[in-house]
């Protein structure tokens, strides 16, 4: 809430968001949206369709809680896998040397040229998904899935790990082999470290 107050003060004082990063910049963008929506829809502040401070606070909190630990364990596991598979680390280094060189850092535009690095990331997300059982979901309607009746109100967990380890789909599923993703068009339902469809991770592009 303090971040929101600071950003609101800056908006009134300087008519611009603070030059900053992270949660303050997210607050600035969301406050801008709040003002635009209120203007566009002539919304009465505090009514049900308002983009309230409480909602902005909630969005920032959920982004921080859902985005930090998942990214952290993903990087940690990837580093551990690389240190335990030095031949993969060497191949990744060779790709970086060839595509980026040694006198600059990787930038966002150059990422598409790093296909082996992408394979390593896919392999990590597949082998050790950060949320192996996704997030529990409560069904809002009665469903029938594969012959099973799922009554409304049932809490469902999706076993991502079991989907990824299915030996009928994946060859040698327990080994770390980034090469398996080379030129592979994966069916979206077979690789689901970010979940699927409506409730899937909105931060997957950022991650
Ligand atoms: C490697 C990094 C990440 C992984 C593996 C990951 C994975 C996931 C998974 C599995 C879910 C639950 C999907 C479901 O219930 O079906 C989720 C939800 C979510 N993620 Fe991520 N995530 C990552 C990074 C991020 C980042 C960077 C952000 C935002 C800055 C973010 C924001 C969210 C939010 C807001 C939700 C809740 C969506 C909802 O309940 O509707 N995630 N994430």
Coordinates of C-alpha atoms and ligand atoms in Angstrom, one line a residue:
X1 CA 0.0 0.0 0.0
X2 CA 2.9 2.3 0.8
X3 CA 4.3 1.8 -2.8
X4 CA 0.8 2.7 -4.2
X5 CA 0.7 5.9 -2.1
X6 CA 4.1 6.9 -3.2
X7 CA 3.3 6.4 -6.8
X8 CA 0.0 8.2 -6.5
X9 CA 1.8 11.2 -5.0
X10 CA 4.3 11.2 -7.8
X11 CA 1.6 11.1 -10.4
X12 CA -0.1 14.2 -8.9
X13 CA 3.2 16.0 -8.3
X14 CA 5.1 15.3 -11.6
X15 CA 2.3 13.9 -13.8
X16 CA 4.5 10.8 -14.5
X17 CA 5.4 7.5 -12.8
X18 CA 8.7 7.2 -10.9
X19 CA 11.8 6.1 -12.9
X20 CA 12.2 2.8 -11.2
X21 CA 11.9 -1.0 -11.6
X22 CA 10.1 -3.9 -9.9
X23 CA 7.0 -3.4 -7.7
X24 CA 7.0 0.4 -7.9
X25 CA 6.9 0.4 -11.7
X26 CA 4.1 -2.2 -11.6
X27 CA 2.2 0.0 -9.2
X28 CA 2.7 3.0 -11.5
X29 CA 1.4 1.2 -14.5
X30 CA -1.6 -0.2 -12.6
X31 CA -2.5 3.3 -11.2
X32 CA -2.3 4.6 -14.8
X33 CA -4.8 1.9 -15.8
X34 CA -7.0 2.7 -12.9
X35 CA -7.2 6.4 -13.8
X36 CA -7.8 5.5 -17.5
X37 CA -10.6 3.1 -16.7
X38 CA -12.3 5.5 -14.3
X39 CA -12.2 8.2 -17.0
X40 CA -13.3 5.9 -19.8
X41 CA -16.2 4.3 -17.9
X42 CA -17.1 7.2 -15.7
X43 CA -16.8 4.8 -12.8
X44 CA -17.8 5.8 -9.4
X45 CA -14.8 5.4 -7.2
X46 CA -15.2 2.3 -4.9
X47 CA -18.1 0.7 -6.8
X48 CA -18.0 -2.9 -8.0
X49 CA -16.5 -2.2 -11.4
X50 CA -13.8 0.0 -10.1
X51 CA -10.1 -0.9 -10.4
X52 CA -9.6 -0.3 -6.7
X53 CA -6.3 0.1 -4.7
X54 CA -7.1 -3.2 -3.1
X55 CA -7.2 -4.9 -6.5
X56 CA -3.9 -3.3 -7.5
X57 CA -2.3 -4.3 -4.2
X58 CA -3.6 -7.9 -4.8
X59 CA -2.2 -8.0 -8.3
X60 CA 1.3 -6.9 -7.1
X61 CA 1.3 -9.3 -4.2
X62 CA 0.3 -12.3 -6.3
X63 CA 2.9 -11.4 -8.9
X64 CA 5.6 -11.2 -6.2
X65 CA 4.5 -14.4 -4.5
X66 CA 3.8 -16.5 -7.6
X67 CA 6.8 -15.1 -9.6
X68 CA 9.7 -15.2 -7.2
X69 CA 10.0 -18.7 -5.8
X70 CA 9.1 -20.4 -9.1
X71 CA 11.8 -18.5 -10.9
X72 CA 14.3 -19.1 -8.1
X73 CA 13.9 -22.9 -8.0
X74 CA 13.9 -23.0 -11.8
X75 CA 17.3 -21.2 -12.0
X76 CA 18.7 -23.2 -9.0
X77 CA 17.7 -26.6 -10.6
X78 CA 19.0 -25.5 -14.0
X79 CA 22.4 -24.6 -12.5
X80 CA 22.5 -27.8 -10.5
X81 CA 21.8 -29.8 -13.7
X82 CA 24.5 -28.0 -15.7
X83 CA 27.1 -28.5 -12.9
X84 CA 26.2 -32.2 -12.9
X85 CA 26.3 -32.5 -16.7
X86 CA 29.4 -30.7 -17.8
X87 CA 29.1 -31.8 -21.4
X88 CA 25.8 -29.9 -21.6
X89 CA 27.4 -26.8 -19.9
X90 CA 30.2 -26.9 -22.5
X91 CA 27.8 -27.1 -25.4
X92 CA 25.8 -24.2 -24.0
X93 CA 29.0 -22.2 -23.5
X94 CA 30.0 -22.9 -27.1
X95 CA 26.6 -21.7 -28.4
X96 CA 26.9 -18.5 -26.3
X97 CA 30.5 -17.8 -27.6
X98 CA 29.4 -18.3 -31.2
X99 CA 26.1 -16.3 -31.0
X100 CA 26.9 -13.6 -28.4
X101 CA 30.7 -13.5 -28.1
X102 CA 32.6 -12.6 -25.0
X103 CA 32.5 -8.9 -24.9
X104 CA 28.7 -8.3 -24.2
X105 CA 25.8 -9.8 -22.3
X106 CA 22.9 -11.7 -23.8
X107 CA 20.0 -9.4 -24.7
X108 CA 16.4 -10.1 -25.2
X109 CA 16.6 -9.8 -29.0
X110 CA 19.4 -12.4 -29.2
X111 CA 17.5 -15.0 -27.3
X112 CA 15.9 -16.6 -30.3
X113 CA 19.4 -17.5 -31.7
X114 CA 20.1 -19.6 -28.6
X115 CA 18.2 -22.8 -29.4
X116 CA 20.4 -25.1 -27.2
X117 CA 19.8 -22.8 -24.2
X118 CA 16.1 -23.0 -24.9
X119 CA 16.3 -26.8 -25.0
X120 CA 18.1 -26.8 -21.6
X121 CA 15.3 -24.6 -20.1
X122 CA 12.6 -26.8 -21.6
X123 CA 14.3 -29.9 -20.4
X124 CA 14.6 -28.4 -16.9
X125 CA 11.0 -27.3 -16.8
X126 CA 9.9 -30.7 -18.0
X127 CA 12.1 -32.8 -15.7
X128 CA 11.7 -30.7 -12.5
X129 CA 8.5 -28.5 -12.8
X130 CA 8.5 -25.8 -10.2
X131 CA 4.9 -26.6 -9.3
X132 CA 4.7 -30.4 -9.8
X133 CA 1.0 -30.6 -8.8
X134 CA 0.0 -27.1 -10.1
X135 CA -2.4 -25.1 -7.9
X136 CA -5.5 -26.8 -6.4
X137 CA -8.6 -25.9 -8.4
X138 CA -12.2 -26.1 -7.2
X139 CA -14.7 -27.2 -9.9
X140 CA -17.5 -24.7 -10.4
X141 CA -19.7 -27.2 -12.3
X142 CA -20.2 -31.0 -12.6
X143 CA -17.8 -32.5 -15.1
X144 CA -17.2 -35.9 -16.7
X145 CA -13.5 -36.5 -17.5
X146 CA -12.4 -39.7 -19.2
X147 CA -15.5 -41.5 -17.7
X148 CA -15.0 -40.1 -14.2
X149 CA -17.7 -38.0 -12.7
X150 CA -16.3 -34.9 -11.0
X151 CA -19.0 -33.2 -8.9
X152 CA -19.1 -29.5 -8.5
X153 CA -16.9 -28.3 -5.5
X154 CA -14.3 -31.1 -6.0
X155 CA -10.8 -29.9 -5.5
X156 CA -8.6 -31.2 -8.3
X157 CA -4.8 -31.4 -8.5
X158 CA -3.0 -32.0 -11.8
X159 CA 0.0 -34.2 -11.5
X160 CA 2.3 -32.4 -13.9
X161 CA 5.3 -34.6 -13.0
X162 CA 3.4 -37.8 -14.0
X163 CA 2.3 -36.2 -17.3
X164 CA 5.9 -35.3 -18.1
X165 CA 7.3 -38.7 -17.0
X166 CA 4.9 -40.7 -19.2
X167 CA 7.1 -43.3 -21.0
X168 CA 4.4 -43.7 -23.7
X169 CA 5.1 -40.1 -24.8
X170 CA 8.7 -39.5 -23.8
X171 CA 11.8 -41.6 -24.5
X172 CA 14.0 -42.2 -21.5
X173 CA 12.0 -39.7 -19.3
X174 CA 14.2 -39.7 -16.3
X175 CA 17.5 -38.6 -18.0
X176 CA 18.6 -35.0 -18.5
X177 CA 18.9 -34.8 -22.3
X178 CA 18.2 -31.2 -23.6
X179 CA 18.8 -32.7 -27.1
X180 CA 15.4 -34.4 -27.0
X181 CA 13.8 -30.9 -27.7
X182 CA 15.9 -30.3 -30.8
X183 CA 13.5 -29.5 -33.6
X184 CA 10.7 -31.1 -31.6
X185 CA 7.1 -29.6 -31.9
X186 CA 5.7 -30.5 -28.5
X187 CA 2.0 -31.1 -28.2
X188 CA 1.0 -28.3 -25.7
X189 CA -0.7 -30.8 -23.3
X190 CA 2.5 -32.9 -23.0
X191 CA 4.6 -30.1 -21.6
X192 CA 2.7 -28.1 -18.9
X193 CA 5.2 -26.5 -16.4
X194 CA 3.1 -23.3 -16.5
X195 CA -0.3 -25.2 -16.4
X196 CA -2.8 -24.9 -19.2
X197 CA -5.6 -22.7 -20.5
X198 CA -7.5 -20.3 -18.4
X199 CA -5.7 -20.6 -15.1
X200 CA -2.2 -21.1 -16.6
X201 CA 0.7 -18.9 -15.5
X202 CA 0.2 -15.3 -16.8
X203 CA 4.0 -14.7 -16.1
X204 CA 5.2 -17.5 -18.4
X205 CA 6.3 -15.0 -21.1
X206 CA 8.2 -13.0 -18.6
X207 CA 9.8 -16.0 -17.0
Ligands
LIG1 C1 9.9 -20.3 -14.2 C2 9.0 -19.5 -13.6 C3 7.6 -19.8 -13.4 C4 6.9 -21.0 -13.3 C5 7.5 -22.4 -13.5 C6 5.5 -20.7 -13.0 C7 4.5 -21.7 -12.9 C8 3.2 -21.4 -12.6 C9 2.2 -22.4 -12.4 C10 2.4 -23.9 -12.6 C11 1.0 -21.7 -12.0 C12 -0.3 -22.4 -11.7 C13 -1.1 -22.7 -13.0 C14 -2.3 -23.5 -12.7 O1 -2.9 -23.4 -11.6 O2 -2.8 -24.2 -13.6 C15 1.3 -20.3 -12.0 C16 0.4 -19.3 -11.7 C17 0.7 -18.0 -11.6 N1 1.9 -17.4 -12.0 FE1 3.6 -18.3 -12.5 N2 5.4 -19.3 -12.9 C18 6.6 -18.8 -13.1 C19 6.9 -17.4 -13.1 C20 5.9 -16.4 -12.9 C21 6.2 -15.0 -12.9 C22 7.6 -14.4 -13.3 C23 5.1 -14.3 -12.6 C24 4.7 -12.9 -12.6 C25 5.6 -11.9 -12.5 C26 4.1 -15.3 -12.4 C27 2.8 -15.1 -12.0 C28 1.8 -16.0 -11.8 C29 0.4 -15.7 -11.3 C30 -0.1 -14.3 -11.0 C31 -0.2 -17.0 -11.2 C32 -1.7 -17.2 -10.7 C33 -2.6 -17.3 -11.9 C34 -4.0 -17.6 -11.4 O3 -4.3 -18.2 -10.4 O4 -4.9 -17.4 -12.2 N3 4.6 -16.6 -12.6 N4 2.7 -20.1 -12.3

